[in-house]
PDB file of C-alpha atoms in Angstrom:
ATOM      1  CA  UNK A   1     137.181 100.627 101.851  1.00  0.00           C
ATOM      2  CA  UNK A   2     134.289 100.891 104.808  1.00  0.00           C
ATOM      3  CA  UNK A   3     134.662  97.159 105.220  1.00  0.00           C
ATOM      4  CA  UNK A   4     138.728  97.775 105.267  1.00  0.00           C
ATOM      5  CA  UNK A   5     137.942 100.320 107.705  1.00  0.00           C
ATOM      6  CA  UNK A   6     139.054 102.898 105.602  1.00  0.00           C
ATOM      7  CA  UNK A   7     136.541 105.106 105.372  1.00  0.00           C
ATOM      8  CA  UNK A   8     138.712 108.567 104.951  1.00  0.00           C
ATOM      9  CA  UNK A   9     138.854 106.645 100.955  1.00  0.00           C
ATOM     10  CA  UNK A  10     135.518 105.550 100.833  1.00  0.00           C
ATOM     11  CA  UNK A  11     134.893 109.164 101.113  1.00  0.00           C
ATOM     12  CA  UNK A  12     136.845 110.059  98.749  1.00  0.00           C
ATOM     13  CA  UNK A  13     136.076 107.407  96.278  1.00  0.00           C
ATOM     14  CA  UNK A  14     131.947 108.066  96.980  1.00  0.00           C
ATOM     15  CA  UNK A  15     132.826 111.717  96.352  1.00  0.00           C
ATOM     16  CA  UNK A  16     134.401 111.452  92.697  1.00  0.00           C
ATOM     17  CA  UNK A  17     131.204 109.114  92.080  1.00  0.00           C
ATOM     18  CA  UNK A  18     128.694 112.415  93.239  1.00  0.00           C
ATOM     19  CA  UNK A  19     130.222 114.290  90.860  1.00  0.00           C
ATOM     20  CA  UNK A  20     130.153 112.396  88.091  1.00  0.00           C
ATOM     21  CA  UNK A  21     126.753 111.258  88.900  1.00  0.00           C
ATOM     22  CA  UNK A  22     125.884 114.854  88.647  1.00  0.00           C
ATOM     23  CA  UNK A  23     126.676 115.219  85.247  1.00  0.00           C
ATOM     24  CA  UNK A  24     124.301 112.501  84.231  1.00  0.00           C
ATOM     25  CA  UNK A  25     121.147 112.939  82.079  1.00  0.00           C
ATOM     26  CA  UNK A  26     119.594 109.658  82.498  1.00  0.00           C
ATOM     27  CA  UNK A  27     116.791 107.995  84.568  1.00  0.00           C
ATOM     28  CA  UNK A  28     119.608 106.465  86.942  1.00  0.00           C
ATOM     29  CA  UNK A  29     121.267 109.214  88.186  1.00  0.00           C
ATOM     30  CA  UNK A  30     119.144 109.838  91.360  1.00  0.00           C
ATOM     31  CA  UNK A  31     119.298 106.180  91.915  1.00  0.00           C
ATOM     32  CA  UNK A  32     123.341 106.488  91.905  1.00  0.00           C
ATOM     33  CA  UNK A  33     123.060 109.893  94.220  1.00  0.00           C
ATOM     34  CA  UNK A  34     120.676 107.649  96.474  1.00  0.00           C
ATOM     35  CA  UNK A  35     123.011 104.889  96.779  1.00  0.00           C
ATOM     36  CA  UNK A  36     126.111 107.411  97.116  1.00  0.00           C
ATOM     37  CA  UNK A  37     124.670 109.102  99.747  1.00  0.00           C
ATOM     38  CA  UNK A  38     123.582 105.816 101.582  1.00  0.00           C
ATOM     39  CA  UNK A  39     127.751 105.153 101.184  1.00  0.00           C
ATOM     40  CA  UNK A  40     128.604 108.527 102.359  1.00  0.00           C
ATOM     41  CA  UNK A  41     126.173 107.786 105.582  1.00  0.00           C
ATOM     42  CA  UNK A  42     128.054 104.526 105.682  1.00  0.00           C
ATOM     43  CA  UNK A  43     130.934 106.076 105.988  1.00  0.00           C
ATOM     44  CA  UNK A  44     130.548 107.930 109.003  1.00  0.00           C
ATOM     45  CA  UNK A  45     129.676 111.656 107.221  1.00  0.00           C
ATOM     46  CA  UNK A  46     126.194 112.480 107.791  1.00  0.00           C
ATOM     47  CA  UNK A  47     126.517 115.521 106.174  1.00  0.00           C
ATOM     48  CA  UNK A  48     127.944 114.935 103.086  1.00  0.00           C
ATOM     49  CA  UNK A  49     125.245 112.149 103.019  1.00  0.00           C
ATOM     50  CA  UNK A  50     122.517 115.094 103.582  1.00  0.00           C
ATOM     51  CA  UNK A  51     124.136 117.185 100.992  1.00  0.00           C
ATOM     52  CA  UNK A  52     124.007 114.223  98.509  1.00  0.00           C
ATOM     53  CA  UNK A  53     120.514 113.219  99.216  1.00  0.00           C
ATOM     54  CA  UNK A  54     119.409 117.112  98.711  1.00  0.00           C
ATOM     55  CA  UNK A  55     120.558 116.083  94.833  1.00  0.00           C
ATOM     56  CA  UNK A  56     117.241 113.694  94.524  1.00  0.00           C
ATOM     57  CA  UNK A  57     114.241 114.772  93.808  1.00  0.00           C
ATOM     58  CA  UNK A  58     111.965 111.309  93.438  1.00  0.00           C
ATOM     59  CA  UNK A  59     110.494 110.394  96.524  1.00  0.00           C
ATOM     60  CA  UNK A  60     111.015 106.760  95.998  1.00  0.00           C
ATOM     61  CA  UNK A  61     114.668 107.422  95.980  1.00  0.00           C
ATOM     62  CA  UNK A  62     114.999 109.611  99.152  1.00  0.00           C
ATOM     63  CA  UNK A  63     112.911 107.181 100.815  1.00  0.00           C
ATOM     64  CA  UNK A  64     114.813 104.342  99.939  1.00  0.00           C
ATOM     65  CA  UNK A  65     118.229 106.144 101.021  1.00  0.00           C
ATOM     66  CA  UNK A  66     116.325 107.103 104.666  1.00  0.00           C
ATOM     67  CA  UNK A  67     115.546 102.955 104.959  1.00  0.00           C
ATOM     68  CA  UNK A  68     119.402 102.926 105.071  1.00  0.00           C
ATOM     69  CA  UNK A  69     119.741 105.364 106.948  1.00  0.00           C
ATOM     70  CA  UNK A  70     117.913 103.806 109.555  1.00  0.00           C
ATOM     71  CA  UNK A  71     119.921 101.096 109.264  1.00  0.00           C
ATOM     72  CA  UNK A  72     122.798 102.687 109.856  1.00  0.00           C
ATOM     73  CA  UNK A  73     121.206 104.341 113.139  1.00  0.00           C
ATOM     74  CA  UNK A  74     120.103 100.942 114.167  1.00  0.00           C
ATOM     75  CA  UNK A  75     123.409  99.244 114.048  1.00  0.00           C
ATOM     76  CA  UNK A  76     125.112 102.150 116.125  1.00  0.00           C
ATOM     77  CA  UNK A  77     122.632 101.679 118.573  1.00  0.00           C
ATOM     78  CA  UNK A  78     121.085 105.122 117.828  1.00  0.00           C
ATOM     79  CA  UNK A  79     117.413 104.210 118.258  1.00  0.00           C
ATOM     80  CA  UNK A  80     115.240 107.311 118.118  1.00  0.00           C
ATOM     81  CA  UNK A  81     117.407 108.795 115.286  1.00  0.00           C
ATOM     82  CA  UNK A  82     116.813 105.420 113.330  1.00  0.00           C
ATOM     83  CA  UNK A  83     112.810 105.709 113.982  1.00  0.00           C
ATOM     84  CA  UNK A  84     112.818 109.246 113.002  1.00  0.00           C
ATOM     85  CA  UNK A  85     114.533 108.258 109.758  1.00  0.00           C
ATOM     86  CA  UNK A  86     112.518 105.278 109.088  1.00  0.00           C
ATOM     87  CA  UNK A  87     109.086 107.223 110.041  1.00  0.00           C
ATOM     88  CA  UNK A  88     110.625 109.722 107.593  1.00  0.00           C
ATOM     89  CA  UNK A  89     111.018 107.333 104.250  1.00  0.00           C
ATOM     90  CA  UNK A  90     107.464 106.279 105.146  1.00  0.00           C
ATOM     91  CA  UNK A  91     106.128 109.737 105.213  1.00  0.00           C
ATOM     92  CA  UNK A  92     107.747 110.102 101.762  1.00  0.00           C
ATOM     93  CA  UNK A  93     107.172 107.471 100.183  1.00  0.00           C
ATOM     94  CA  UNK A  94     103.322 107.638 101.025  1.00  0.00           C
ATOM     95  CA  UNK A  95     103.295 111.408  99.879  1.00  0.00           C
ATOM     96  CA  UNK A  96     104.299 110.083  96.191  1.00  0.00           C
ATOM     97  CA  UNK A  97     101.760 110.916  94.181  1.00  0.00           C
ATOM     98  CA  UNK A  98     101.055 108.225  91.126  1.00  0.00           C
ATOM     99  CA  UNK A  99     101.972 110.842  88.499  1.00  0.00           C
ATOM    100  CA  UNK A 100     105.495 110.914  90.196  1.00  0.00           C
ATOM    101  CA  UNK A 101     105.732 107.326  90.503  1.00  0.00           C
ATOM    102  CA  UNK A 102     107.840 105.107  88.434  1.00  0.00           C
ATOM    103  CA  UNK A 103     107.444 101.681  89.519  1.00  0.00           C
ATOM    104  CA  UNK A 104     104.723 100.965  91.231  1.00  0.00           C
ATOM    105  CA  UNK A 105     106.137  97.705  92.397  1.00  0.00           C
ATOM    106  CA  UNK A 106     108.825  99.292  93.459  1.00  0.00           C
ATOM    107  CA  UNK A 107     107.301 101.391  95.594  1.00  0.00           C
ATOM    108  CA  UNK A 108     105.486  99.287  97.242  1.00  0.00           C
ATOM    109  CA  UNK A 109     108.096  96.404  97.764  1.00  0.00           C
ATOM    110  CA  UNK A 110     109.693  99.363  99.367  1.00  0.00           C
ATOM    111  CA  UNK A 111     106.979  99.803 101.727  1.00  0.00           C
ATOM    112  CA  UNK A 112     106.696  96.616 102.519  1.00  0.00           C
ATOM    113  CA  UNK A 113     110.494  96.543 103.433  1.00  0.00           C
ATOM    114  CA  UNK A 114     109.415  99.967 105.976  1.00  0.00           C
ATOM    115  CA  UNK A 115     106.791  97.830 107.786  1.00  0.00           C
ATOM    116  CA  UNK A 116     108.922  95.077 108.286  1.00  0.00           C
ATOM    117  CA  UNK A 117     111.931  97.381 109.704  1.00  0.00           C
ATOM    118  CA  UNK A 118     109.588  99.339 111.988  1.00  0.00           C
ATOM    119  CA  UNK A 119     108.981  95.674 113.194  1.00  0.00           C
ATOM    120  CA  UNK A 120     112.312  94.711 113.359  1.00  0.00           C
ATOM    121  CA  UNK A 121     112.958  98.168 114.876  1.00  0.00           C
ATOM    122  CA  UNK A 122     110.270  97.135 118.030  1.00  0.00           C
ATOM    123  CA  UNK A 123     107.480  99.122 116.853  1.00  0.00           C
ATOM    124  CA  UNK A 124     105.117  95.922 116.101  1.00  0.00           C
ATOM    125  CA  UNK A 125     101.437  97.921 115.817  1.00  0.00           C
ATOM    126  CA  UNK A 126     102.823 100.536 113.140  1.00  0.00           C
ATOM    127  CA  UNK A 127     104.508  97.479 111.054  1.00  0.00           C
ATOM    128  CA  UNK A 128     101.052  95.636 110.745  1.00  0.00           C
ATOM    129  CA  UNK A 129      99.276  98.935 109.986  1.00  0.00           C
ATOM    130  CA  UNK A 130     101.855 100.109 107.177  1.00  0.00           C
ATOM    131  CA  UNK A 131     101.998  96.545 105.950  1.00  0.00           C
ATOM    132  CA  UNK A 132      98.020  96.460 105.567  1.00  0.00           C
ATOM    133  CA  UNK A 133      98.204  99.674 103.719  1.00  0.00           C
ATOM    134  CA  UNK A 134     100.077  98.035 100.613  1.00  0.00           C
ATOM    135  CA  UNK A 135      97.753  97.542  97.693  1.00  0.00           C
ATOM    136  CA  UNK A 136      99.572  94.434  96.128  1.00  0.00           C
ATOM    137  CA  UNK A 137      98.276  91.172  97.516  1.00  0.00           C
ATOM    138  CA  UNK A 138     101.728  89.397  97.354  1.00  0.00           C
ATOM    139  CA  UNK A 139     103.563  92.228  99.048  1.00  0.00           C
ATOM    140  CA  UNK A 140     101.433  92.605 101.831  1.00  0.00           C
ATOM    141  CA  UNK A 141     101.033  89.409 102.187  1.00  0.00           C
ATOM    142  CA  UNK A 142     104.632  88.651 102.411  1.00  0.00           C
ATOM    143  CA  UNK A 143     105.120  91.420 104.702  1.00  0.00           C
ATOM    144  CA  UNK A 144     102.561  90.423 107.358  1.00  0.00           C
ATOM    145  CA  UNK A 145     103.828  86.826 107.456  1.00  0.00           C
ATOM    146  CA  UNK A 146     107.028  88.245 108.167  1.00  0.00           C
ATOM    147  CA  UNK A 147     106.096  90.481 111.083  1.00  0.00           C
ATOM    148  CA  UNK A 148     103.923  87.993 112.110  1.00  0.00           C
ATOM    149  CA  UNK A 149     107.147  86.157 112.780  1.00  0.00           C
ATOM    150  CA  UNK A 150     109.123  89.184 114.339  1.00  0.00           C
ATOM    151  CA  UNK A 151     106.094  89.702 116.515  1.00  0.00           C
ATOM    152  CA  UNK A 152     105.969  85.261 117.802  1.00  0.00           C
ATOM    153  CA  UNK A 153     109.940  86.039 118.381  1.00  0.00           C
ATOM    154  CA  UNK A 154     109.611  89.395 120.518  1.00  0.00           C
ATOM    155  CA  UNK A 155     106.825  87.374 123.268  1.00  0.00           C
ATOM    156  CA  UNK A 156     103.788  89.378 121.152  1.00  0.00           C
ATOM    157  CA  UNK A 157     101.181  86.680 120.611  1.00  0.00           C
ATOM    158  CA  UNK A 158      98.526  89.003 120.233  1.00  0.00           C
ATOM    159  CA  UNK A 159     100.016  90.881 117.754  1.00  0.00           C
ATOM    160  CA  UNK A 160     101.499  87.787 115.649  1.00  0.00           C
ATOM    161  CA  UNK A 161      97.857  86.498 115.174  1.00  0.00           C
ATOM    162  CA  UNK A 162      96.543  89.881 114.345  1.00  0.00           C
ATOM    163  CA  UNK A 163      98.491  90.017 111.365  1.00  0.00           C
ATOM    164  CA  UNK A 164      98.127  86.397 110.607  1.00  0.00           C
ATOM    165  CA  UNK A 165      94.591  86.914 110.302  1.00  0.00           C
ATOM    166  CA  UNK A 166      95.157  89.694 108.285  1.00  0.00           C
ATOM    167  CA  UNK A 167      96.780  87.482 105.053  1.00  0.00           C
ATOM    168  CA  UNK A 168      94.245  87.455 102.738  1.00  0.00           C
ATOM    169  CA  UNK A 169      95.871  83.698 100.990  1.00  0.00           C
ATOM    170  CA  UNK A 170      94.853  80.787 102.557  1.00  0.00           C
ATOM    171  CA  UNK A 171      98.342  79.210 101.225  1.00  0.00           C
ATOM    172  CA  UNK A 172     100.141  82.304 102.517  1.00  0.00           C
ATOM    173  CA  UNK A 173      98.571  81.448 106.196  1.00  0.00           C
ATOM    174  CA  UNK A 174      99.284  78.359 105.894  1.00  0.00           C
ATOM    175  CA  UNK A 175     103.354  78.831 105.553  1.00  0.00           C
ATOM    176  CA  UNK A 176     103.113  81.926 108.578  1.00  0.00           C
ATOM    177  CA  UNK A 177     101.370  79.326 110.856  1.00  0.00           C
ATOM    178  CA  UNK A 178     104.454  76.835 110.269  1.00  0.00           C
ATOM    179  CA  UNK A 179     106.914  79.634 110.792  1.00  0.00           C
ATOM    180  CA  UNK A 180     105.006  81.070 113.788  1.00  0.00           C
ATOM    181  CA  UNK A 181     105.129  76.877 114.997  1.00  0.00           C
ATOM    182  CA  UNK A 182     109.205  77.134 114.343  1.00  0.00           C
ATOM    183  CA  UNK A 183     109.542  79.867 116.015  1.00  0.00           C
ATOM    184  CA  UNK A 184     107.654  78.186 119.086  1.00  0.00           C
ATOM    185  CA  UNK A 185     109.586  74.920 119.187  1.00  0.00           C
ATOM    186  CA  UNK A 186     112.927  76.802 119.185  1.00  0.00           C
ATOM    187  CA  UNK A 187     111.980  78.652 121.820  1.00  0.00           C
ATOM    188  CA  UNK A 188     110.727  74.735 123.342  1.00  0.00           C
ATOM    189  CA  UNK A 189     106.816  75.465 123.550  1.00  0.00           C
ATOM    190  CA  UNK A 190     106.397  72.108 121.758  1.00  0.00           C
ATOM    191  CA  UNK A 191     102.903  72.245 122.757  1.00  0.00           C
ATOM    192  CA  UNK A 192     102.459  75.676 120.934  1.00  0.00           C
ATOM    193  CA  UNK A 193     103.883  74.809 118.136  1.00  0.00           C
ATOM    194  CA  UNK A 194     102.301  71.122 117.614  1.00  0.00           C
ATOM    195  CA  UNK A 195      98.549  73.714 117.842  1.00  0.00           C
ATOM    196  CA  UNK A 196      99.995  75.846 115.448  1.00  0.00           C
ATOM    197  CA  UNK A 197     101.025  73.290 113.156  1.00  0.00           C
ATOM    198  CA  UNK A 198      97.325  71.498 113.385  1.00  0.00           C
ATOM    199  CA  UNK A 199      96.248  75.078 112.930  1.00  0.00           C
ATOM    200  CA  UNK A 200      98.000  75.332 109.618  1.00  0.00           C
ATOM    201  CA  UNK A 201      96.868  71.465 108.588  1.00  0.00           C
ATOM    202  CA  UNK A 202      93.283  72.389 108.710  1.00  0.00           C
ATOM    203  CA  UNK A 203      93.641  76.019 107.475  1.00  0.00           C
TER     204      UNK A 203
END
């Protein structure tokens, strides 16, 4: 219905899904309020997507439904409200204590995903601090190779190699330094990017 551009339905189709979500007893249900109020948000009614996301209680959950949030905010053009919701989630999510924490993995794919919006979002120094804060090698790795990337396409050398020297895998640095040298030869720095390719042969 949002795609349709019908979004007086998908309101009123998200809303019969809140209240049976309510009535739920199982693990899921503040993953379905989280979702539903992501829709709601999606649909254009911030407060019935505030209302919703009062429901839920885990702090993975709200902070997952904020990431969309920002999202949202992003796509409209609505900067500061998106980096207020974004900062937010991260807030959140960091305040989870372990004995409220699910999934650990989850958690901290999630905050992997928050550094790599805040770099997407323009804020390059907070995404390679958040992303450095992740305690799973893969994640963070993953993360930094990918703001590493945002930060070679937004002109931020400096910053690229910063987290590039971060990644703890040599085989991790490796595949950043060829995707830091694609990103040069698109941009035609050929000379760049034949450096950072030699830079990733000898690595």
């Amino acid at each position: 219905y949002i795609e349709a551009k019908r979004k007086d339905k998908a309101i009123e189709v998200l809303d019969k899904a809140r209240q049976f979500a309510e009535t739920l007893d199982t693990v899921q249900k503040e993953t379905f309020l989280s979702q539903i109020s992501q829709g709601f948000m999606k649909a254009g009614s911030i407060d019935l997507a505030d209302r919703t996301l009062d429901l839920v209680h885990d702090k993975y959950e709200i902070a997952n439904a904020l990431v969309g949030y920002a999202d949202e905010y992003k796509e409209k053009g609505e900067d500061d409200d998106a980096f207020e919701a974004l900062d937010e989630a991260y807030q959140i999510l960091k305040s989870q204590k372990d004995t409220e924490t699910r999934n650990s993995k989850a958690k901290f794919n999630l905050l992997g995903l928050i550094a790599i919006r805040f770099a997407n979002f323009g804020n390059l120094e907070k995404a390679v601090e958040i992303a450095n804060e992740n305690p799973f090698d893969e994640i963070r790795n993953n993360s930094l190779t990918q703001i590493a990337v945002i930060c070679e396409t937004k002109g931020n050398d400096e910053l690229a190699h910063q987290a590039l020297n971060d990644i703890g895998d040599d085989s991790e640095k490796t595949l950043a330094l060829i995707a830091l040298s694609d990103v040069k030869r698109k941009g035609e720095q050929n000379e760049n990017a034949l450096k950072l390719l030699n830079e990733a042969y000898f690595q």
